Every structure is written in C-alpha cells, then in structure tokens.
C-alpha cells in the first residue's frame, strides 16, 4: 500500500473510510475498497457519500462561498499557488497512487501531475483577468457596468481515467473565480481523484467548507447534479451518463458543462511522413491502454500509403510491453476493470467475426489487453461505430480527400481529430472540414492544454468548453448595474 508508514502523507488514519466535508467525516453511505487493477489487491478504504451527505455538503458549501469570493483575486490565487507547491512536494506519493489506482504507467502519472500544475497556474492567472466592462449609459451622465460574479456552488463529477487532471481542470478555475465546489470522484479512483486533492488544498490553506470531496456511484452523482445549492455542474465521462446528468441538472435550470466521449480519426494523406504519422497513431490509440476520450478510434489512411503505415503501426504495437505498470519497461498497464475489458473484447470479437482481421493483439489475459491493430474494417462493424476505450486501432483506407472527410465525419461524436500531411496548408484545409471541437496537424489526437478551450460537438458534448478564458464563461455569470450619475 503506497501511503503506509509513520509520517506518511496524507495521514491514512484521518481519511480512511471517510469523506471530506469541513474535515474528514464518517460517510452515511458506508465505505468501499479501492482495488489495484494490476494485482486485484485492495489498496485502501474510502467513504461513500450518501444523498444526505451531499445535501449537508451543499449547505456548507453555500455558506462558505460568499466569504471565499470576498477573499479577492489575490487571496484566492495565493491558495492555488500553495496547492501547486504542495503538489510538487508530494509528487512522488501522488504518482504512486495514480499508477496503482488507475493502472497507468509512471509516465502517465507524471503527465497528470504536470498537467494538473498547468491547470493551477492557468487558474491563478484567470483570477486576475478583467471581469467586466463599462457600457454606454442611456441617460446622459449615467453609469452602466457589467461584470462577472461567481456562480456560488459548483458540482464537479469526474471519471477514473485521468482522475487528478480532470478534478483539477474544473476545480482550479472554479475556485479561482470565487466558487465553492462539491467534487465527486469516480469510485474506481477516489484517492488520486479526491482524497489527495482534498489534502493538497487543505495543506494550501483553503478555508473549510469551500471544497467537499464526495466519492460515490450513480446515486451520489445524481444528488450532486440535483442539489438545490449547486448552480452549475461540470461533468466529464461517458455520453450515456452525461445525458442523465444533463437531464437532472436541466430540471433545476442549472448550467451544465458536458465533456463526453469521442470516436476520433487520424487522417493520413498520401504525402504524409508515414513513420511520424504511425508514431502519432500508436500514441493516440495505445497510450494509457486507449482509455481516453481523445484516443484515436479510427486510422483513416490513403490507399497509396496504407501498407507502409500498417507495417509501421503493427511494428510499434508489438514493441509495447504489457504488464504491471510498476515494473520497469512496461508500456501498457491493465484496463481499469473487468467490465471495461469485457467491452473491449466484445467489440473486437464481433468485428473480427464480421470480417475484420487482427494483425496483432486481439485477445486479453485477465485485465491486460495488448495493443491491437485491425484491418479489413468496414462501417457496419462495432469497432467502426462504437467508442472502444481500449488499445485498439482500426484501419480504414480511402482514395480521395472527400472520401477521407466523409469517413471521419461518419459518427455522431465530434471531439477531436488529427491530420497528417507534408503540406501544412493542405492538412489545414482538410482539418477545417472535420466536424470536431478540436483538430491537430501532424500530431496526436490526444492533446490537452490548460489555456485551450477543450470540448466537442454532437455526442461529445453540449458545445461547452473548459480551459483558458473559456472557463470564465463556465464558472461565472454576468451582473449588470446602472446608476443615474457617476459612481
């Protein structure tokens, strides 16, 4: 277990079996074990928040929000800065939890820590952004002002695949802009996505009541989205659950930001650098076992280079060792759960039965699923239509650019894409025809940046964006004031 031992951070005797709501408290929803996917061994026990726990946390957050907003931009920025320093200080413990709890390799843990620090840094700057404007007054000599104010209490519901990053991506700007937060981490990763976050901000001096960490399942998420104190819900996860969150929040006329799934394409034109494109394709489909909304779910490759691209992609797939992520040299760890690996297995097996061919991989061992490359894929197959959320790369050849665009756009999702060509103008022209919220030239599909408006269209989201100044739109609301004279 990562955090045993005298003087360990955080003190497990405080948080084991509890939720964080003005300190660590016994949860009415009981406790749940945290399991290590690579070994099947228990790592810890966490508290599970009941709907009653959520209601109490919402009331406490509503009381804590006004004084936190009144602390001012510099006061809030100081807390976020100290949280970043605490994350750097405890990065070794945080990395170990990410590796053991989520099944990612150490490099994935390092990426999450770096990205979370970027989110904190960006939020610190966000706190001091201009928040209003002077409007032309209708009456001579009058004053008309509009400015952004905090929403009050924000609900943040996060997934298991990047628990620290996705918590910080919403939490940091929400706090920086003066809101209190109810954070519900996924029950598969409640420590790296919740317990550690609470401890980082407690160490940073965040006032009690401003942050509440409430692990739990569907009932807990329902309670957060429905809570009368919550003005806005930020959800990252599957499209199916996102629909339900949107429905519940909509009943309360709450703002909701949904960042959902994707069926993302890497388009490789005949003039592309094939080796570089295959490297980007392998990273996009196989990184963290393909368990990312921005993973490449289709490799749409020009027929003139598909043979060379396939050979390069298979070679790269076969060079990626699979195993316990704590072992040196391992590239892919386990899939997060039996439910998820069974889904990957079903999609691949049904597609192979329908005529696809597995050039490498294609069968699991326990929770370990190897990098898999499929050719002879057509549009009727599950691997073409469904988000796999596993290390599977389907190949679809094309002849002309119109056909490439039509294949890539043949999905209800619209999150991200990548286009590879030695001609940047040509790649850009094609990229502009793709129906996605994000697109990258000669790069991976799986990109994120704290200062970028991240999000998708269609089944990938509700046109909301998070990141950079887009977070101002999400976590504040306008207030207008007039006066007959000058102020």
Coordinates of C-alpha atoms in Angstrom, one line a residue:
X1 CA 0.0 0.0 0.0
X2 CA 1.6 3.3 -1.1
X3 CA 0.9 5.5 1.9
X4 CA 1.7 3.3 4.9
X5 CA 4.4 4.2 7.4
X6 CA 5.0 6.7 10.2
X7 CA 4.8 10.2 8.9
X8 CA 3.3 9.3 5.6
X9 CA 1.4 11.9 3.6
X10 CA -1.5 12.1 3.8
X11 CA -2.3 10.6 7.1
X12 CA -4.3 7.5 6.3
X13 CA -5.7 7.4 9.9
X14 CA -7.6 10.6 9.1
X15 CA -9.2 9.9 5.7
X16 CA -9.6 6.1 5.6
X17 CA -13.3 5.3 5.2
X18 CA -14.4 8.9 5.3
X19 CA -15.5 11.8 3.1
X20 CA -14.1 15.3 3.2
X21 CA -16.7 17.9 4.2
X22 CA -15.3 20.5 6.6
X23 CA -12.7 18.0 7.6
X24 CA -12.8 14.2 7.3
X25 CA -16.2 12.8 8.4
X26 CA -17.8 9.4 8.6
X27 CA -19.9 8.8 5.5
X28 CA -23.5 7.8 5.7
X29 CA -23.1 5.8 2.5
X30 CA -20.6 3.4 4.2
X31 CA -17.2 2.5 2.8
X32 CA -15.8 0.9 -0.4
X33 CA -12.5 -0.7 -1.1
X34 CA -10.0 0.8 -3.6
X35 CA -8.6 -2.0 -5.7
X36 CA -5.4 -2.2 -7.7
X37 CA -6.2 -3.3 -11.3
X38 CA -2.8 -4.8 -11.9
X39 CA -2.9 -7.2 -8.9
X40 CA -6.5 -7.3 -7.8
X41 CA -5.3 -6.4 -4.3
X42 CA -7.1 -3.8 -2.1
X43 CA -5.2 -0.5 -1.6
X44 CA -7.5 1.4 0.8
X45 CA -11.0 2.0 2.1
X46 CA -12.8 5.3 1.3
X47 CA -16.0 6.7 2.4
X48 CA -19.0 6.7 0.1
X49 CA -21.2 9.8 0.2
X50 CA -25.0 9.3 0.5
X51 CA -27.5 11.7 -0.9
X52 CA -27.9 13.1 2.7
X53 CA -24.1 13.6 2.9
X54 CA -24.4 15.6 -0.4
X55 CA -27.2 17.7 0.9
X56 CA -25.3 18.6 4.0
X57 CA -22.1 19.4 2.0
X58 CA -24.1 21.6 -0.4
X59 CA -25.5 23.6 2.5
X60 CA -22.0 24.0 4.0
X61 CA -20.6 25.0 0.6
X62 CA -23.3 27.6 0.1
X63 CA -22.3 29.2 3.5
X64 CA -18.6 29.1 2.6
X65 CA -18.9 30.5 -0.9
X66 CA -19.5 34.2 -0.2
X67 CA -16.5 34.8 2.2
X68 CA -14.3 32.8 -0.3
X69 CA -15.5 35.1 -3.1
X70 CA -14.8 38.1 -0.9
X71 CA -11.2 37.0 -0.3
X72 CA -10.4 38.6 -3.6
X73 CA -8.4 37.5 -6.6
X74 CA -5.0 37.7 -4.9
X75 CA -6.2 35.8 -1.8
X76 CA -7.6 33.0 -3.9
X77 CA -4.6 32.9 -6.2
X78 CA -2.3 32.5 -3.1
X79 CA -4.2 29.4 -2.1
X80 CA -3.9 27.9 -5.6
X81 CA -0.2 28.7 -5.7
X82 CA 0.3 26.9 -2.4
X83 CA -1.7 24.0 -3.7
X84 CA 0.7 23.8 -6.6
X85 CA 3.7 23.9 -4.3
X86 CA 2.2 21.1 -2.2
X87 CA 1.6 19.0 -5.4
X88 CA 5.2 19.4 -6.3
X89 CA 6.4 18.5 -2.8
X90 CA 4.2 15.3 -2.7
X91 CA 4.5 14.4 -6.4
X92 CA 6.1 11.0 -5.6
X93 CA 3.1 9.9 -3.5
X94 CA 0.7 11.3 -6.0
X95 CA 2.4 9.5 -8.9
X96 CA 2.4 6.2 -7.0
X97 CA -1.4 6.5 -6.3
X98 CA -2.1 7.2 -10.0
X99 CA -0.1 4.2 -11.1
X100 CA -1.5 1.8 -8.6
X101 CA -5.1 3.0 -8.5
X102 CA -5.7 3.7 -12.2
X103 CA -3.2 1.2 -13.8
X104 CA -1.3 3.8 -15.7
X105 CA 2.5 3.6 -16.1
X106 CA 4.7 6.1 -14.2
X107 CA 4.9 8.4 -17.2
X108 CA 1.1 8.7 -17.2
X109 CA 1.3 9.7 -13.5
X110 CA 4.0 12.3 -14.4
X111 CA 1.8 13.7 -17.2
X112 CA -1.2 14.1 -14.9
X113 CA 0.9 15.9 -12.3
X114 CA 2.4 18.2 -14.8
X115 CA -1.0 18.9 -16.4
X116 CA -2.6 19.5 -13.0
X117 CA 0.1 22.0 -12.2
X118 CA -0.5 23.7 -15.5
X119 CA -4.2 23.9 -14.6
X120 CA -3.4 25.5 -11.3
X121 CA -1.0 28.0 -12.9
X122 CA -3.6 29.0 -15.6
X123 CA -6.3 29.4 -12.9
X124 CA -4.0 31.7 -10.9
X125 CA -3.8 33.9 -13.9
X126 CA -7.6 33.6 -14.5
X127 CA -8.3 35.0 -11.1
X128 CA -6.9 38.4 -12.1
X129 CA -8.4 38.5 -15.6
X130 CA -10.6 41.5 -16.4
X131 CA -14.1 40.5 -15.2
X132 CA -16.3 43.3 -16.6
X133 CA -16.8 46.2 -18.9
X134 CA -18.1 49.8 -18.8
X135 CA -21.2 50.1 -21.0
X136 CA -22.6 53.1 -22.7
X137 CA -25.3 54.6 -20.5
X138 CA -28.7 55.5 -21.9
X139 CA -29.0 58.6 -19.7
X140 CA -26.5 61.5 -20.1
X141 CA -24.0 61.4 -17.2
X142 CA -25.3 57.9 -16.1
X143 CA -23.3 54.8 -15.4
X144 CA -23.8 51.3 -16.8
X145 CA -21.5 48.5 -15.7
X146 CA -21.4 44.7 -16.3
X147 CA -19.2 42.3 -14.5
X148 CA -18.8 38.6 -13.8
X149 CA -19.6 37.2 -10.4
X150 CA -19.2 33.7 -9.0
X151 CA -22.0 31.2 -9.5
X152 CA -21.8 30.1 -5.9
X153 CA -21.6 26.3 -5.6
X154 CA -20.3 24.2 -8.5
X155 CA -20.7 20.4 -8.7
X156 CA -17.7 18.6 -10.4
X157 CA -18.2 15.0 -11.4
X158 CA -15.0 13.3 -12.7
X159 CA -14.1 10.0 -14.3
X160 CA -11.4 7.4 -13.5
X161 CA -9.1 7.7 -16.5
X162 CA -7.3 10.9 -15.6
X163 CA -8.6 11.4 -12.0
X164 CA -6.2 14.1 -10.8
X165 CA -6.1 16.1 -14.0
X166 CA -9.9 16.1 -14.6
X167 CA -10.5 17.1 -11.0
X168 CA -8.1 20.0 -11.2
X169 CA -9.3 21.1 -14.7
X170 CA -12.6 22.1 -13.3
X171 CA -11.8 22.6 -9.6
X172 CA -8.9 25.1 -10.1
X173 CA -10.8 27.6 -12.3
X174 CA -14.0 27.2 -10.3
X175 CA -12.1 28.1 -7.0
X176 CA -10.0 30.8 -8.6
X177 CA -13.2 32.6 -9.7
X178 CA -14.7 32.5 -6.2
X179 CA -16.9 29.4 -6.2
X180 CA -17.2 26.6 -3.6
X181 CA -17.1 23.1 -5.0
X182 CA -18.7 19.7 -4.5
X183 CA -16.2 17.2 -6.1
X184 CA -17.5 13.7 -6.8
X185 CA -14.6 11.5 -7.9
X186 CA -15.2 8.1 -9.6
X187 CA -15.4 5.3 -7.1
X188 CA -12.6 3.4 -9.0
X189 CA -10.1 6.2 -8.4
X190 CA -11.3 8.1 -5.3
X191 CA -7.9 8.7 -3.8
X192 CA -5.9 10.2 -6.7
X193 CA -9.1 12.0 -7.9
X194 CA -10.4 13.1 -4.5
X195 CA -8.5 12.3 -1.2
X196 CA -5.2 13.7 -2.4
X197 CA -7.0 16.7 -3.9
X198 CA -8.6 17.5 -0.6
X199 CA -5.3 17.1 1.3
X200 CA -3.4 19.4 -1.2
X201 CA -5.9 22.2 -0.8
X202 CA -6.1 21.7 3.0
X203 CA -2.3 22.0 3.2
X204 CA -2.6 25.1 1.0
X205 CA -4.9 26.8 3.5
X206 CA -8.2 26.6 1.6
X207 CA -10.9 27.7 4.1
X208 CA -13.1 24.9 5.4
X209 CA -16.3 24.4 3.6
X210 CA -15.1 25.6 0.2
X211 CA -14.2 22.2 -1.0
X212 CA -16.1 18.9 -0.3
X213 CA -14.9 15.6 -1.7
X214 CA -17.8 13.1 -2.0
X215 CA -16.8 9.7 -3.6
X216 CA -19.7 7.6 -4.7
X217 CA -21.6 5.9 -7.5
X218 CA -24.7 6.9 -9.6
X219 CA -26.8 7.9 -6.6
X220 CA -24.1 10.3 -5.4
X221 CA -23.7 11.9 -8.8
X222 CA -27.5 12.2 -9.1
X223 CA -27.6 14.0 -5.7
X224 CA -24.8 16.4 -6.7
X225 CA -26.5 17.3 -10.0
X226 CA -29.9 17.8 -8.3
X227 CA -28.7 19.5 -5.1
X228 CA -30.6 22.8 -4.7
X229 CA -27.4 24.6 -3.6
X230 CA -25.5 23.7 -6.8
X231 CA -25.7 26.3 -9.5
X232 CA -23.7 24.5 -12.2
X233 CA -22.4 21.0 -12.9
X234 CA -19.2 20.2 -14.7
X235 CA -19.2 16.5 -15.9
X236 CA -16.5 14.5 -17.7
X237 CA -17.4 11.0 -18.6
X238 CA -19.4 8.8 -21.0
X239 CA -22.1 10.2 -23.3
X240 CA -24.8 7.9 -21.7
X241 CA -24.1 9.2 -18.2
X242 CA -23.7 12.8 -19.5
X243 CA -27.2 12.7 -20.9
X244 CA -28.5 11.7 -17.5
X245 CA -26.5 14.4 -15.7
X246 CA -27.8 17.0 -18.2
X247 CA -31.4 15.9 -17.7
X248 CA -31.1 16.1 -13.9
X249 CA -29.4 19.5 -14.0
X250 CA -31.8 20.7 -16.5
X251 CA -34.7 20.1 -14.2
X252 CA -33.2 22.6 -11.8
X253 CA -32.4 25.0 -14.7
X254 CA -28.7 24.7 -13.8
X255 CA -25.8 25.4 -16.1
X256 CA -24.1 22.2 -17.2
X257 CA -20.8 21.6 -19.0
X258 CA -20.5 18.1 -20.5
X259 CA -17.2 16.7 -21.8
X260 CA -18.1 13.3 -23.2
X261 CA -16.8 10.5 -25.4
X262 CA -15.3 10.5 -28.9
X263 CA -14.8 8.4 -32.0
X264 CA -11.7 10.3 -33.2
X265 CA -9.9 9.9 -36.5
X266 CA -6.3 10.2 -37.5
X267 CA -6.3 11.1 -41.2
X268 CA -3.1 10.2 -43.1
X269 CA -2.7 11.7 -46.6
X270 CA -0.5 10.1 -49.2
X271 CA 2.2 12.8 -48.8
X272 CA 2.5 12.3 -45.0
X273 CA 5.6 11.3 -43.2
X274 CA 4.4 7.7 -42.7
X275 CA 6.8 6.9 -39.8
X276 CA 5.9 10.1 -37.9
X277 CA 2.2 9.5 -38.6
X278 CA 2.4 5.9 -37.3
X279 CA 4.2 7.1 -34.2
X280 CA 1.4 9.6 -33.5
X281 CA -1.2 7.0 -34.3
X282 CA 0.3 4.5 -31.9
X283 CA 0.5 7.0 -29.1
X284 CA -3.1 8.2 -29.8
X285 CA -4.6 4.7 -29.8
X286 CA -2.4 2.8 -27.3
X287 CA -1.4 5.4 -24.7
X288 CA -2.9 4.6 -21.3
X289 CA -4.4 1.5 -22.8
X290 CA -6.6 3.7 -25.1
X291 CA -8.6 4.8 -22.1
X292 CA -9.1 8.4 -23.1
X293 CA -11.9 10.3 -24.8
X294 CA -9.3 11.9 -27.1
X295 CA -7.8 8.5 -28.2
X296 CA -7.7 7.7 -31.9
X297 CA -10.6 5.3 -32.7
X298 CA -10.1 5.3 -36.5
X299 CA -6.9 5.4 -38.6
X300 CA -8.1 6.7 -42.0
X301 CA -5.2 6.2 -44.3
X302 CA -4.7 6.9 -48.0
X303 CA -4.6 3.7 -50.0
X304 CA -1.2 4.6 -51.5
X305 CA 0.5 4.5 -48.1
X306 CA -1.8 2.2 -46.1
X307 CA 0.5 -0.8 -46.5
X308 CA 3.5 1.1 -45.2
X309 CA 1.5 2.8 -42.4
X310 CA 0.1 -0.5 -41.3
X311 CA 3.5 -2.1 -41.2
X312 CA 4.8 0.7 -39.1
X313 CA 1.8 0.7 -36.7
X314 CA 2.0 -3.0 -36.2
X315 CA 5.7 -2.8 -35.5
X316 CA 5.1 -0.1 -32.9
X317 CA 2.3 -2.1 -31.3
X318 CA 4.3 -5.2 -31.0
X319 CA 7.2 -3.3 -29.3
X320 CA 4.9 -2.1 -26.4
X321 CA 5.3 -4.5 -23.4
X322 CA 2.1 -5.1 -21.4
X323 CA 2.2 -5.8 -17.6
X324 CA 2.2 -4.4 -14.1
X325 CA 2.9 -0.7 -14.6
X326 CA 5.2 -0.6 -11.6
X327 CA 7.7 -2.8 -13.4
X328 CA 10.5 -1.1 -15.4
X329 CA 10.0 -1.1 -19.2
X330 CA 6.2 -1.7 -19.2
X331 CA 4.4 0.5 -21.7
X332 CA 0.8 -0.6 -21.1
X333 CA -0.8 -1.5 -17.8
X334 CA -4.1 -3.1 -17.1
X335 CA -7.5 -2.0 -18.3
X336 CA -9.3 -0.4 -15.3
X337 CA -11.9 -3.1 -14.7
X338 CA -13.5 -6.4 -15.8
X339 CA -16.5 -4.5 -17.1
X340 CA -14.3 -2.4 -19.4
X341 CA -12.0 -5.1 -20.7
X342 CA -15.1 -7.2 -21.5
X343 CA -16.5 -4.3 -23.5
X344 CA -13.2 -4.1 -25.5
X345 CA -13.2 -7.9 -26.0
X346 CA -16.8 -7.8 -27.3
X347 CA -16.2 -5.0 -29.8
X348 CA -13.1 -6.7 -31.2
X349 CA -14.6 -10.2 -31.3
X350 CA -17.8 -9.1 -33.0
X351 CA -15.8 -7.1 -35.6
X352 CA -13.5 -10.0 -36.3
X353 CA -16.5 -12.3 -36.7
X354 CA -17.9 -9.8 -39.2
X355 CA -14.7 -9.9 -41.3
X356 CA -12.1 -7.6 -39.7
X357 CA -8.6 -9.1 -39.2
X358 CA -6.4 -8.7 -36.1
X359 CA -2.9 -8.1 -37.4
X360 CA -1.6 -8.1 -33.8
X361 CA -3.2 -8.4 -30.4
X362 CA -6.9 -9.2 -30.2
X363 CA -7.1 -11.3 -27.1
X364 CA -6.8 -10.5 -23.4
X365 CA -5.2 -12.0 -20.4
X366 CA -7.1 -11.0 -17.3
X367 CA -7.4 -7.2 -17.3
X368 CA -4.4 -6.9 -19.6
X369 CA -5.3 -6.2 -23.3
X370 CA -2.5 -5.9 -25.8
X371 CA -2.2 -3.2 -28.4
X372 CA -4.4 -4.4 -31.3
X373 CA -4.4 -3.4 -34.9
X374 CA -7.4 -4.3 -37.1
X375 CA -7.6 -4.1 -40.9
X376 CA -10.4 -5.0 -43.3
X377 CA -12.7 -2.8 -41.2
X378 CA -15.9 -1.6 -42.7
X379 CA -18.6 0.8 -41.5
X380 CA -21.0 -1.9 -40.3
X381 CA -18.6 -3.2 -37.6
X382 CA -18.8 -2.2 -33.9
X383 CA -15.2 -1.2 -34.0
X384 CA -16.0 1.5 -36.6
X385 CA -19.1 2.8 -34.8
X386 CA -18.5 2.4 -31.0
X387 CA -16.1 4.2 -28.7
X388 CA -13.8 1.3 -27.7
X389 CA -12.0 2.9 -24.8
X390 CA -9.2 0.4 -25.2
X391 CA -5.9 -0.1 -27.1
X392 CA -7.4 -0.9 -30.5
X393 CA -6.5 0.8 -33.8
X394 CA -8.9 0.1 -36.7
X395 CA -7.6 0.9 -40.2
X396 CA -9.8 2.3 -42.9
X397 CA -8.3 3.1 -46.3
X398 CA -9.5 5.9 -48.6
X399 CA -8.7 7.2 -52.1
X400 CA -9.7 10.9 -52.2
X401 CA -9.9 13.7 -49.7
X402 CA -13.7 13.9 -50.0
X403 CA -13.9 10.2 -49.0
X404 CA -11.5 10.8 -46.1
X405 CA -13.6 13.6 -44.7
X406 CA -16.8 11.6 -45.2
X407 CA -15.4 8.6 -43.3
X408 CA -14.1 10.8 -40.4
X409 CA -17.4 12.6 -40.1
X410 CA -19.4 9.4 -40.2
X411 CA -20.1 9.4 -36.5
X412 CA -22.4 11.1 -34.0
X413 CA -19.4 12.1 -31.9
X414 CA -17.2 15.2 -32.6
X415 CA -14.4 15.6 -30.1
X416 CA -11.0 15.7 -31.8
X417 CA -9.0 14.6 -34.8
X418 CA -5.6 14.7 -36.4
X419 CA -4.5 15.2 -40.0
X420 CA -1.0 14.2 -41.3
X421 CA 0.5 15.7 -44.5
X422 CA 3.8 17.3 -45.5
X423 CA 1.8 20.2 -46.8
X424 CA 0.5 22.2 -43.8
X425 CA -1.9 24.3 -46.0
X426 CA -3.4 21.0 -47.4
X427 CA -3.7 19.5 -44.0
X428 CA -5.3 22.6 -42.6
X429 CA -7.8 22.8 -45.4
X430 CA -8.9 19.2 -44.8
X431 CA -8.9 19.8 -41.0
X432 CA -11.4 22.6 -41.4
X433 CA -13.9 20.2 -43.0
X434 CA -13.9 17.8 -40.0
X435 CA -16.8 18.1 -37.6
X436 CA -14.9 18.3 -34.3
X437 CA -14.4 20.7 -31.5
X438 CA -10.6 20.3 -31.8
X439 CA -8.1 19.2 -34.5
X440 CA -4.4 18.8 -34.7
X441 CA -2.0 18.9 -37.6
X442 CA 0.8 16.4 -37.8
X443 CA 0.3 15.4 -34.2
X444 CA -1.6 13.0 -31.9
X445 CA -5.3 13.2 -31.5
X446 CA -4.9 13.1 -27.7
X447 CA -3.9 16.6 -26.7
X448 CA -4.8 18.9 -23.9
X449 CA -3.7 22.3 -22.7
X450 CA -4.7 24.4 -19.7
X451 CA -5.1 27.5 -21.7
X452 CA -7.1 26.0 -24.6
X453 CA -10.9 25.7 -24.9
X454 CA -11.4 22.0 -24.6
X455 CA -14.6 20.3 -25.7
X456 CA -16.6 18.8 -28.6
X457 CA -19.8 18.8 -30.6
X458 CA -22.5 16.2 -31.1
X459 CA -22.4 13.3 -28.7
X460 CA -19.0 14.6 -27.5
X461 CA -20.5 17.4 -25.5
X462 CA -23.1 20.2 -25.3
X463 CA -20.9 22.9 -27.0
X464 CA -19.5 23.9 -23.6
X465 CA -15.7 24.5 -23.3
X466 CA -13.4 24.4 -20.4
X467 CA -9.8 25.8 -20.2
X468 CA -8.3 29.2 -20.5
X469 CA -10.6 32.1 -20.7
X470 CA -13.4 29.7 -21.7
X471 CA -13.6 28.9 -18.0
X472 CA -14.8 32.4 -17.3
X473 CA -18.0 31.6 -19.2
X474 CA -18.5 28.3 -17.3
X475 CA -17.8 29.4 -13.7
X476 CA -19.2 32.9 -13.6
X477 CA -22.3 34.8 -14.5
X478 CA -23.0 38.4 -15.6
X479 CA -24.4 41.1 -13.3
X480 CA -25.5 44.5 -14.7
X481 CA -25.7 47.6 -12.7
X482 CA -26.8 51.2 -13.6
X483 CA -26.8 54.5 -11.7
X484 CA -28.2 57.9 -12.8
X485 CA -24.9 59.6 -12.2
X486 CA -21.2 58.6 -11.8
X487 CA -20.1 56.2 -9.2

